[in-house]
Coordinates of C-alpha atoms in Angstrom, one line a residue:
M1 CA 176.1 120.7 87.7
S2 CA 176.0 122.7 84.5
R3 CA 175.3 121.4 81.1
T4 CA 178.9 122.3 80.1
E5 CA 180.2 120.0 82.8
V6 CA 178.1 117.1 81.6
D7 CA 179.1 117.6 78.0
I8 CA 182.8 117.7 78.9
E9 CA 182.8 114.7 81.2
P10 CA 179.8 112.3 80.9
E11 CA 179.0 109.3 83.1
S12 CA 181.4 106.5 83.5
G13 CA 181.6 103.6 81.1
P14 CA 181.3 99.9 81.9
P15 CA 182.7 98.8 85.3
P16 CA 186.3 97.6 85.3
G17 CA 186.6 94.0 84.2
D18 CA 183.2 93.9 82.4
D19 CA 184.2 95.3 79.0
H20 CA 185.9 93.1 76.5
S21 CA 184.9 94.9 73.3
F22 CA 188.4 95.9 72.0
F23 CA 190.1 92.6 71.1
G24 CA 189.3 91.3 74.6
Q25 CA 190.3 94.6 76.2
P26 CA 188.1 97.5 77.4
R27 CA 187.0 99.8 74.7
G28 CA 188.4 102.8 76.7
L29 CA 191.9 101.4 76.0
L30 CA 191.4 102.3 72.3
T31 CA 190.5 105.9 73.2
L32 CA 193.4 106.4 75.5
S33 CA 195.8 104.6 73.2
G34 CA 194.6 106.8 70.3
L35 CA 195.4 109.9 72.3
E36 CA 198.9 108.6 73.1
V37 CA 199.6 107.8 69.4
W38 CA 199.3 111.5 68.6
E39 CA 200.9 112.8 71.8
R40 CA 204.0 110.6 71.2
F41 CA 203.9 111.6 67.5
S42 CA 204.2 115.2 68.5
F43 CA 206.5 114.8 71.5
L44 CA 209.0 112.4 70.2
G45 CA 208.8 113.8 66.6
M46 CA 209.9 117.1 68.1
Q47 CA 212.4 115.4 70.4
A48 CA 214.1 113.6 67.5
I49 CA 215.0 116.9 65.8
L50 CA 215.4 119.1 68.9
V51 CA 219.0 118.2 69.7
L52 CA 219.9 118.6 66.0
Y53 CA 218.1 122.0 66.0
F54 CA 220.1 123.1 69.0
A55 CA 223.4 121.9 67.5
D56 CA 222.8 123.3 64.0
A57 CA 224.5 126.5 63.0
V58 CA 222.6 129.8 63.4
T59 CA 223.1 130.5 59.7
S60 CA 221.3 127.2 58.9
G61 CA 218.3 128.0 61.2
G62 CA 219.6 126.3 64.4
M63 CA 220.7 127.5 67.8
G64 CA 224.5 127.2 67.3
M65 CA 225.2 125.1 70.5
S66 CA 228.0 122.6 70.8
A67 CA 227.1 118.9 70.7
G68 CA 227.5 118.4 74.5
T69 CA 225.6 121.6 75.3
A70 CA 222.8 120.7 72.9
A71 CA 222.4 117.2 74.5
S72 CA 222.5 118.8 78.0
V73 CA 219.8 121.4 77.2
S74 CA 217.7 118.7 75.5
A75 CA 218.0 116.5 78.7
A76 CA 217.1 119.5 80.9
Y77 CA 213.9 120.0 78.9
G78 CA 213.1 116.4 79.5
T79 CA 213.8 116.9 83.2
L80 CA 211.3 119.8 83.4
V81 CA 208.6 117.8 81.5
Y82 CA 208.6 115.0 84.1
L83 CA 209.1 117.2 87.1
V84 CA 205.9 119.0 86.2
S85 CA 204.1 115.6 86.2
V86 CA 204.1 115.8 90.0
A87 CA 201.9 118.9 89.8
G88 CA 199.8 117.2 87.1
G89 CA 199.1 114.2 89.3
W90 CA 198.2 116.4 92.3
L91 CA 195.9 118.6 90.2
A92 CA 194.1 115.6 88.9
D93 CA 193.7 114.0 92.4
R94 CA 192.6 117.2 94.2
I95 CA 191.1 119.7 91.7
L96 CA 190.6 118.7 88.1
G97 CA 190.0 115.0 87.9
S98 CA 191.9 112.8 85.4
Y99 CA 189.8 113.6 82.4
R100 CA 190.0 117.4 82.6
A101 CA 193.7 117.2 83.5
V102 CA 194.4 115.2 80.3
L103 CA 192.2 117.5 78.2
W104 CA 193.9 120.7 79.4
G105 CA 197.3 119.1 79.2
G106 CA 196.7 118.3 75.6
I107 CA 195.6 121.8 74.8
L108 CA 198.8 123.3 76.4
I109 CA 200.9 120.8 74.4
A110 CA 199.3 121.7 71.1
C111 CA 199.8 125.4 71.9
G112 CA 203.4 124.8 72.7
H113 CA 204.1 123.1 69.4
Y114 CA 202.4 125.8 67.5
A115 CA 204.6 128.3 69.3
M116 CA 207.7 126.4 68.3
A117 CA 206.6 126.5 64.7
V118 CA 207.3 130.3 64.8
P119 CA 211.0 130.7 63.7
T120 CA 212.3 132.8 66.5
A121 CA 214.5 131.7 69.5
G122 CA 212.1 133.4 72.0
M123 CA 209.1 131.4 70.8
T124 CA 211.1 128.2 71.0
W125 CA 211.6 128.7 74.7
V126 CA 207.9 129.7 75.2
G127 CA 206.9 126.6 73.3
L128 CA 209.1 124.3 75.3
G129 CA 207.6 125.8 78.5
L130 CA 204.0 125.2 77.4
I131 CA 204.8 121.6 76.2
S132 CA 206.5 120.9 79.6
A133 CA 203.4 122.1 81.5
G134 CA 201.0 120.2 79.2
T135 CA 202.9 117.0 79.3
G136 CA 203.1 117.1 83.1
L137 CA 199.3 117.3 83.2
L138 CA 198.7 114.6 80.5
K139 CA 201.2 111.8 80.9
P140 CA 200.7 110.6 84.5
N141 CA 196.9 110.9 84.2
V142 CA 196.5 109.0 81.0
A143 CA 198.4 106.0 82.5
T144 CA 196.2 106.2 85.6
M145 CA 193.1 106.2 83.5
V146 CA 194.3 103.0 81.7
G147 CA 194.8 101.4 85.1
K148 CA 191.2 102.2 86.1
L149 CA 189.9 100.2 83.2
Y150 CA 190.9 97.0 85.0
R151 CA 190.4 95.3 88.4
T152 CA 193.6 94.8 90.4
D153 CA 193.5 91.0 89.9
D154 CA 192.7 91.2 86.2
D155 CA 195.2 89.0 84.3
R156 CA 194.6 91.2 81.2
R157 CA 196.2 94.2 83.0
D158 CA 199.8 93.8 81.9
A159 CA 198.7 92.8 78.4
G160 CA 196.6 95.9 78.3
F161 CA 199.5 98.1 79.3
A162 CA 201.6 96.4 76.6
L163 CA 199.0 97.2 73.9
Y164 CA 198.8 100.8 75.3
Y165 CA 202.6 101.0 75.0
M166 CA 202.4 99.7 71.5
A167 CA 200.1 102.5 70.6
I168 CA 202.5 105.0 72.2
N169 CA 205.3 103.7 69.9
I170 CA 203.2 103.9 66.8
G171 CA 203.4 107.6 67.4
A172 CA 207.1 107.3 68.4
F173 CA 207.8 105.6 65.0
A174 CA 205.8 107.9 62.8
G175 CA 206.7 111.2 64.5
P176 CA 210.5 111.3 63.7
L177 CA 209.9 110.1 60.1
I178 CA 207.7 113.1 59.3
T179 CA 209.3 115.8 61.5
G180 CA 212.8 114.6 60.5
W181 CA 212.1 114.8 56.8
L182 CA 210.5 118.2 57.2
G183 CA 213.3 119.4 59.4
D184 CA 215.9 118.2 56.9
H185 CA 214.3 119.3 53.7
Q186 CA 212.1 122.3 54.7
G187 CA 213.5 123.7 58.0
W188 CA 213.3 122.8 61.7
H189 CA 210.2 124.9 62.3
W190 CA 208.2 123.0 59.6
G191 CA 209.0 119.8 61.6
F192 CA 207.6 121.5 64.8
S193 CA 204.5 122.5 62.8
A194 CA 203.8 118.8 62.0
A195 CA 204.1 118.0 65.8
A196 CA 201.4 120.7 66.5
I197 CA 199.0 119.2 63.9
G198 CA 199.5 115.7 65.3
M199 CA 198.6 116.8 68.9
T200 CA 195.5 118.5 67.6
F201 CA 194.3 115.3 66.0
G202 CA 194.9 113.5 69.3
L203 CA 192.7 116.0 71.2
I204 CA 189.9 115.6 68.8
Q205 CA 189.7 111.8 69.0
Y206 CA 190.0 112.0 72.9
V207 CA 187.0 114.3 73.2
V208 CA 184.9 112.4 70.6
D209 CA 185.4 109.0 72.2
R210 CA 185.3 110.1 75.8
R211 CA 182.2 108.1 76.6
H212 CA 184.3 104.8 76.6
L213 CA 186.5 105.9 79.5
A214 CA 185.5 103.8 82.5
G215 CA 185.8 104.9 86.1
R216 CA 185.8 108.7 85.5
K217 CA 184.2 111.1 88.0
H218 CA 182.7 114.5 87.5
A219 CA 185.3 115.9 89.9
A220 CA 188.6 114.8 91.5
E221 CA 188.2 111.6 93.5
Y222 CA 190.0 113.2 96.5
A223 CA 188.9 116.8 95.9
L224 CA 189.8 119.6 98.2
A225 CA 187.0 121.3 100.2
P226 CA 185.7 124.4 98.3
A227 CA 187.5 126.9 100.5
A228 CA 190.8 125.0 100.3
M229 CA 190.4 124.6 96.6
R230 CA 190.0 128.4 96.2
R231 CA 193.1 129.0 98.2
A232 CA 195.0 126.4 96.2
V233 CA 194.0 128.0 92.9
R234 CA 195.1 131.5 94.2
L235 CA 198.4 130.1 95.5
I236 CA 199.1 128.2 92.2
T237 CA 198.3 131.3 90.1
S238 CA 200.4 133.7 92.2
G239 CA 203.2 131.2 92.4
L240 CA 203.4 130.9 88.6
V241 CA 203.3 134.7 88.1
V242 CA 206.0 135.3 90.7
T243 CA 208.3 132.4 89.5
T244 CA 208.0 133.6 85.9
A245 CA 208.7 137.2 86.8
L246 CA 211.7 136.2 89.0
A247 CA 213.1 134.0 86.2
V248 CA 212.8 136.9 83.7
L249 CA 214.5 139.3 86.1
L250 CA 217.4 136.9 86.9
A251 CA 217.9 136.1 83.2
A252 CA 217.9 139.8 82.3
A253 CA 220.5 140.5 85.1
G254 CA 222.7 137.8 83.6
W255 CA 222.6 135.5 86.7
L256 CA 220.2 132.8 85.3
T257 CA 222.4 131.4 82.5
M258 CA 221.5 128.3 80.6
D259 CA 224.2 126.3 82.5
R260 CA 222.8 127.4 85.9
F261 CA 219.3 126.6 84.8
V262 CA 220.3 123.0 83.8
D263 CA 222.1 122.6 87.1
L264 CA 219.1 123.8 89.0
L265 CA 216.8 121.4 87.3
T266 CA 219.2 118.5 88.1
L267 CA 219.2 119.5 91.7
V268 CA 215.4 119.6 91.9
S269 CA 215.2 116.2 90.1
V270 CA 217.2 114.7 92.9
I271 CA 215.5 116.4 95.8
A272 CA 211.9 116.0 94.5
P273 CA 211.6 112.2 94.6
V274 CA 213.2 112.1 98.1
V275 CA 210.7 114.6 99.4
Y276 CA 207.8 112.9 97.6
F277 CA 208.6 109.5 99.0
A278 CA 208.9 111.0 102.5
V279 CA 205.5 112.7 102.2
M280 CA 203.8 109.5 101.1
F281 CA 205.4 107.4 103.9
A282 CA 204.4 110.0 106.5
S283 CA 200.8 110.7 105.2
P284 CA 198.0 109.6 107.5
R285 CA 196.0 108.8 104.4
V286 CA 198.4 105.9 103.6
T287 CA 197.6 102.7 105.4
P288 CA 200.3 100.5 107.0
E289 CA 199.7 97.9 104.2
E290 CA 200.1 100.5 101.5
R291 CA 203.2 101.8 103.2
G292 CA 204.7 98.4 103.1
R293 CA 204.2 98.2 99.3
L294 CA 206.0 101.5 98.9
R295 CA 209.3 100.1 100.1
P296 CA 209.9 97.7 97.2
Y297 CA 208.6 100.5 94.9
I298 CA 211.8 102.5 95.7
V299 CA 213.8 99.6 94.0
L300 CA 211.5 99.8 90.9
F301 CA 211.9 103.6 90.9
L302 CA 215.7 103.4 90.9
A303 CA 215.7 100.7 88.2
S304 CA 213.5 102.9 86.0
T305 CA 215.9 105.8 86.6
V306 CA 218.9 103.8 85.4
F307 CA 217.1 102.4 82.4
N308 CA 215.7 105.7 81.3
F309 CA 219.1 107.4 81.6
I310 CA 220.1 105.1 78.7
L311 CA 216.8 105.3 76.9
F312 CA 216.6 109.1 76.6
Q313 CA 220.0 109.2 75.0
A314 CA 218.4 107.5 72.0
Y315 CA 217.2 111.1 71.3
S316 CA 220.4 112.9 72.2
T317 CA 223.9 111.4 72.1
M318 CA 222.8 108.5 69.8
I319 CA 221.2 111.0 67.4
L320 CA 224.3 113.1 67.5
L321 CA 226.5 110.0 66.9
A322 CA 224.3 109.1 64.0
S323 CA 224.6 112.6 62.5
T324 CA 228.4 112.5 62.6
N325 CA 229.6 108.9 62.5
A326 CA 226.9 106.7 61.1
E327 CA 225.8 105.9 57.5
T328 CA 222.5 107.7 56.6
A329 CA 221.8 105.6 53.5
I330 CA 220.3 102.2 52.9
L331 CA 220.3 100.7 49.3
G332 CA 221.2 104.1 47.9
F333 CA 218.4 105.9 49.7
D334 CA 219.6 108.8 51.9
F335 CA 217.6 109.6 55.1
P336 CA 217.9 112.2 57.9
A337 CA 219.9 111.1 60.9
S338 CA 216.7 111.7 63.0
W339 CA 215.1 108.7 61.3
Y340 CA 217.2 106.4 63.5
A341 CA 214.9 107.4 66.3
S342 CA 212.0 105.8 64.4
A343 CA 213.8 102.4 64.5
L344 CA 213.2 102.5 68.3
G345 CA 209.5 103.1 67.9
A346 CA 209.2 100.5 65.1
F347 CA 210.8 97.8 67.3
E348 CA 208.5 98.6 70.2
V349 CA 205.4 98.5 68.0
A350 CA 206.5 95.1 66.7
L351 CA 207.5 93.7 70.1
A352 CA 204.7 95.0 72.3
P353 CA 202.0 92.7 71.0
V354 CA 204.4 89.8 71.1
V355 CA 205.1 90.5 74.8
A356 CA 201.4 91.1 75.5
A357 CA 200.5 87.8 73.9
L358 CA 203.2 86.0 75.8
W359 CA 202.0 87.3 79.2
V360 CA 198.4 86.4 78.4
R361 CA 199.5 82.9 77.4
M362 CA 201.6 82.4 80.5
G363 CA 198.9 83.8 82.8
H364 CA 199.9 83.4 86.5
S365 CA 203.1 81.7 85.5
Q366 CA 204.6 84.8 83.8
P367 CA 207.7 86.3 85.4
H368 CA 207.3 88.6 88.4
A369 CA 207.1 92.3 87.5
S370 CA 210.4 92.9 89.2
N371 CA 212.2 90.4 87.0
K372 CA 210.6 91.9 83.9
I373 CA 211.9 95.3 85.0
A374 CA 215.4 93.9 85.8
I375 CA 215.7 92.3 82.4
G376 CA 214.7 95.6 80.8
V377 CA 217.5 97.4 82.6
V378 CA 220.1 94.8 81.6
L379 CA 219.0 95.1 77.9
G380 CA 219.3 98.9 78.1
G381 CA 222.9 98.5 79.4
L382 CA 223.7 96.0 76.6
S383 CA 222.4 98.4 74.0
F384 CA 225.2 100.9 75.0
L385 CA 227.8 98.2 75.4
L386 CA 227.1 97.2 71.8
M387 CA 228.2 100.7 70.7
V388 CA 231.7 100.2 72.1
V389 CA 232.5 97.9 69.2
P390 CA 231.9 100.2 66.2
T391 CA 233.3 103.3 68.0
S392 CA 236.6 101.6 69.0
G393 CA 239.9 101.4 67.1
H394 CA 239.7 104.6 65.0
S395 CA 242.6 107.0 64.8
S396 CA 240.3 110.0 63.9
D397 CA 236.7 111.0 64.2
D398 CA 235.9 110.9 60.5
Y399 CA 234.8 107.3 60.3
L400 CA 231.3 106.0 59.4
M401 CA 229.8 102.9 61.1
S402 CA 227.3 100.7 59.4
V403 CA 223.6 101.5 59.8
W404 CA 223.1 98.1 61.6
W405 CA 225.1 98.9 64.7
I406 CA 222.7 101.7 65.8
V407 CA 219.7 99.7 64.6
G408 CA 220.9 96.7 66.7
S409 CA 221.4 99.0 69.7
Y410 CA 217.8 100.3 69.3
L411 CA 216.5 96.7 69.1
L412 CA 217.9 95.9 72.5
L413 CA 216.8 99.2 73.9
G414 CA 213.3 98.8 72.4
L415 CA 212.8 95.3 73.9
G416 CA 214.0 96.6 77.3
D417 CA 211.7 99.5 77.2
V418 CA 208.6 97.3 76.4
L419 CA 209.5 95.0 79.4
L420 CA 210.3 97.8 81.8
E421 CA 207.8 100.5 81.1
T422 CA 204.7 98.3 80.7
S423 CA 205.5 96.3 83.9
G424 CA 206.5 99.4 85.7
M425 CA 203.4 101.4 84.9
S426 CA 201.2 98.4 85.7
A427 CA 202.9 97.8 89.0
T428 CA 202.6 101.5 89.9
T429 CA 198.9 101.5 89.5
K430 CA 198.6 98.4 91.7
L431 CA 201.1 99.6 94.4
A432 CA 199.8 103.1 94.6
P433 CA 198.1 104.2 97.9
A434 CA 194.4 105.0 97.1
A435 CA 194.8 108.6 98.2
F436 CA 197.8 109.1 95.9
A437 CA 196.6 107.3 92.8
S438 CA 197.5 109.8 90.1
Q439 CA 200.4 111.2 92.2
T440 CA 202.0 107.8 92.5
M441 CA 202.1 107.6 88.7
S442 CA 203.6 111.0 88.9
L443 CA 206.3 109.5 91.1
W444 CA 207.0 107.0 88.4
F445 CA 207.5 109.9 86.0
L446 CA 209.8 111.5 88.6
S447 CA 212.1 108.6 87.9
L448 CA 212.2 109.9 84.3
A449 CA 212.9 113.4 85.6
L450 CA 215.8 112.1 87.7
A451 CA 217.1 110.1 84.7
N452 CA 217.1 113.2 82.6
G453 CA 218.5 115.4 85.4
I454 CA 221.5 113.0 85.7
Q455 CA 221.8 112.8 81.9
A456 CA 221.9 116.6 81.6
Q457 CA 225.2 116.5 83.5
T458 CA 226.8 113.4 82.1
V459 CA 226.2 114.2 78.4
K460 CA 228.4 117.2 78.9
L461 CA 231.3 114.7 78.8
Y462 CA 230.2 113.4 75.4
D463 CA 232.6 115.8 73.7
D464 CA 235.4 115.3 76.2
V465 CA 235.9 111.5 76.5
S466 CA 236.3 108.8 73.9
K467 CA 233.1 107.3 72.5
P468 CA 234.0 103.7 73.6
A469 CA 234.6 105.0 77.2
Y470 CA 231.4 107.0 77.2
F471 CA 229.1 104.2 76.0
G472 CA 231.0 101.5 77.8
V473 CA 231.0 103.0 81.3
N474 CA 227.3 103.9 81.1
G475 CA 226.4 100.4 79.8
V476 CA 228.3 98.6 82.5
I477 CA 226.5 100.6 85.2
A478 CA 223.1 99.8 83.8
V479 CA 223.8 96.1 83.5
A480 CA 225.1 96.0 87.1
A481 CA 221.9 97.8 88.3
G482 CA 219.7 95.2 86.5
L483 CA 221.6 92.3 88.0
A484 CA 221.2 93.9 91.5
V485 CA 217.4 94.0 91.0
M486 CA 217.4 90.3 90.0
A487 CA 219.3 89.5 93.2
S488 CA 216.6 91.2 95.2
A489 CA 213.8 89.2 93.5
R490 CA 212.8 87.0 96.5
W491 CA 212.3 90.0 98.8
L492 CA 210.5 92.0 96.0
R493 CA 208.1 89.1 95.4
R494 CA 207.3 88.9 99.1
T495 CA 206.7 92.6 99.6
M496 CA 205.0 93.6 96.4
H497 CA 201.8 91.7 97.0
P498 CA 199.3 91.8 95.1
V499 CA 201.7 92.5 92.2
R500 CA 202.7 89.3 90.4

């Protein structure tokens, strides 16, 4: 092994369960959480202004899209981000290892944000492509590395994921504040520049504090044989070149329009999880016991899809609603509409430690993971049902609703997100077959891809139906889905062992 390899990825830290140096949690949790603060700062800071940038007039520096198209394209971008996470999980398991996958993912994300800082439409699309590839490498593997800090039966595990998720939302709170102000006062590309600088800070602290990451290997845990690895690298490289060239040719010929590209991503987001579940169920590397735990995981996957269909609209239809029909002033202080997105991050920062402390206090008597997830889905639905009230009873579209309606909606959504995502990610790391550790976390992120893929189609109706009907129907569907998961609680408790 070369000196460079040792410098990049040193020996593992303390064994899982033995490290209590970070407020009773492993010190590596601080390192990974610090990375996520800056990754979410950059990603969600950019996301908070992306739909507004798409919808803004060309003469004002935007892309000149209609509101429905802007929301659809923004959702399609989210679909692409989470679809690529499947490849990111596979690359970590078979070629790169988790540490290198996260490192290279962060580098691609930073480069993508720097590209978006260049004020041309072409560089916007290049930047979004780089960020999609980088996030697909980074997101599933950071969460997997958090899981490796704990033994499966460690009662600190869910609390650790709650603290990790709190860190994520520190970035989610700060990002829209800074990028939103810059986008509103200096121009959209200044906001994208702030996102680039934030990701750079995240990379620096990740490399500096890498020695605290427990359970890392010098290579992938289930690495391909050398000959197979060389073939895989050649196939991946040639596939990327051919796909890029084909996309450019089809776009130049006028066939690959934006609408067709969005529809294609939605189709892939539906097919990919079906295929992936089938591969895992059929794999000889998956034991009968592990296969049995994958069945209830399908229910959790669908619950995550429904909730995140609502959640992601906090950065699309809700932001568009805030920009046209909500007050943007508190106590005489005017603020950009994108700042509403920071309310979601603020609530999650405040609620995550409360939820973590509650689970630690309750210990073995805390609700089963499936019930936590079900409650989260119901809260997500209620957040949309709440919006039916202020959007109803208006004869025209020139009304302004109080700030507190959207803030209240984000409060419900934030609590639901803390409950669902922390329990879902924790359950995923425990239910994952050993040979598909990172890839099962990628499967969790495929639920986010599916949510965005469905959203990319439904948000097209945002301009065509009444606001009460739009938010009401979506909210009712989410509440019904959460109640269905609660009704399956007995079967889920029995089949999800060892998940509590």
